[in-house]
Amino acid sequence: MKDEWDQFALAKGTIFHTIALRQVLIQSFGYTCGYHAILDENNRICAIIPLIIGRNLGWKKAGVSLPFVNYTDIACDSEEAFQYAVNAIIELKAKYKLDYVDLRLKDQSINSPGWSLNLHNHTFVLPLCEDEDKVLSLSNASNRNHVRKVYKNNWFSVSFDQKHIEDFHKVYVRRMKQLGSPAQDIRFFKYFFEYLPEHAHLLTVLDNESGKVVGGMLLLTSPGNAKLYYPYGANLSEYNNKYLNNFMYWEAVRFGIRNGLQQLDLGRSQTGSGTYKYKQQWGAQPEQLKYLLYDGGGKAAGPPDKQSLSFFVEMWKVTPAFITDTVGRKLIKYLLP
């Protein structure tokens, strides 16, 4: 059903609903595939449930739609199909003996009993159009000034050459450590180009003085909904005084415009966080993400909360890199982020 699945995914969902993302996640982390299709009376797909099954840090067995993805509404062609899929997910919890199911929705809601709701996250969507000046005018005055200044000083260049992926990954691992989190192995990023060659793009930023990679983004084009996604990226913080982030984000905007996309999704941020405020200054609109957990009434069956992990986050920041780099590649799969 691969072809029919992908056609439906791109028509009713996003690039994240496709079979390719299944391959990326399973190949990278060894998860179990819990993908299911809902069929109508004519045996045609009317809804799809992308579900990955794995263990969390507490060794609880979880079904997540999807780890390493900010949100995946259930792709469906009717409200009836959506409700059927929700009921089916509850049945899948029992079938696979899951401790809990974690859904990450944006445009949909579940009103059925037994689901707990987390409203601590937003994604930010910036409208795009052919007129770059019009898009930049959505930013506040400070952000517009920083964008113009970084180009006036010619501090950086942009590249879309995949040969920079290893240097990008080094920057990414370093930045994630500073934030207190392990990072995905480089194979995770390489799989995007293997399984989504037409939709995955590596934007890297090079320091014009040294020629080295100082930041980068993995960008995914989703032509079905004319959206450009920025799910993963990082930069070297010592370049913040040269407005590296402003340059990198603006190059992503320009890439989206060149490719005829209508929106740039800047990804998930916790409400009120530093990244939340930074994305707001671009004129991007916050859109509420609805993370829902179903544990069937089980006690402490869900993922560990951030407060309980705060000690480990701080410890990760100060642990030598030769330890975290090795341990992180094995640990990351259990975060189910």
GROMACS .gro file of N, CA, C and O in nm, residues 16 27 45 55 78 90 138 154 272 305:
model
   40
   16PHE      N    1   0.575   1.455   0.675
   16PHE     CA    2   0.604   1.372   0.791
   16PHE      C    3   0.514   1.249   0.799
   16PHE      O    4   0.542   1.156   0.874
   27GLN      N    5   1.526   0.293   1.070
   27GLN     CA    6   1.666   0.271   1.038
   27GLN      C    7   1.758   0.337   1.141
   27GLN      O    8   1.863   0.283   1.174
   45ILE      N    9  -0.798   0.401   0.133
   45ILE     CA   10  -0.753   0.467   0.256
   45ILE      C   11  -0.836   0.593   0.282
   45ILE      O   12  -0.853   0.676   0.193
   55ARG      N   13   1.071   0.224   2.359
   55ARG     CA   14   1.079   0.236   2.505
   55ARG      C   15   1.129   0.374   2.543
   55ARG      O   16   1.215   0.432   2.476
   78SER      N   17  -1.231   1.278   0.647
   78SER     CA   18  -1.360   1.314   0.705
   78SER      C   19  -1.351   1.308   0.857
   78SER      O   20  -1.261   1.245   0.914
   90ILE      N   21  -0.676   0.358   2.049
   90ILE     CA   22  -0.698   0.298   2.182
   90ILE      C   23  -0.689   0.146   2.174
   90ILE      O   24  -0.631   0.080   2.261
  138LEU      N   25   0.737   4.198   0.808
  138LEU     CA   26   0.662   4.137   0.917
  138LEU      C   27   0.743   4.135   1.047
  138LEU      O   28   0.687   4.126   1.155
  154ASN      N   29   2.885   4.133   0.523
  154ASN     CA   30   2.931   4.016   0.447
  154ASN      C   31   3.008   3.916   0.534
  154ASN      O   32   3.114   3.866   0.497
  272GLY      N   33   0.671   3.102   2.601
  272GLY     CA   34   0.746   3.199   2.679
  272GLY      C   35   0.896   3.180   2.680
  272GLY      O   36   0.969   3.260   2.740
  305ASP      N   37   0.868   1.371   3.330
  305ASP     CA   38   0.849   1.514   3.306
  305ASP      C   39   0.984   1.586   3.309
  305ASP      O   40   1.084   1.535   3.361
   0.00000   0.00000   0.00000
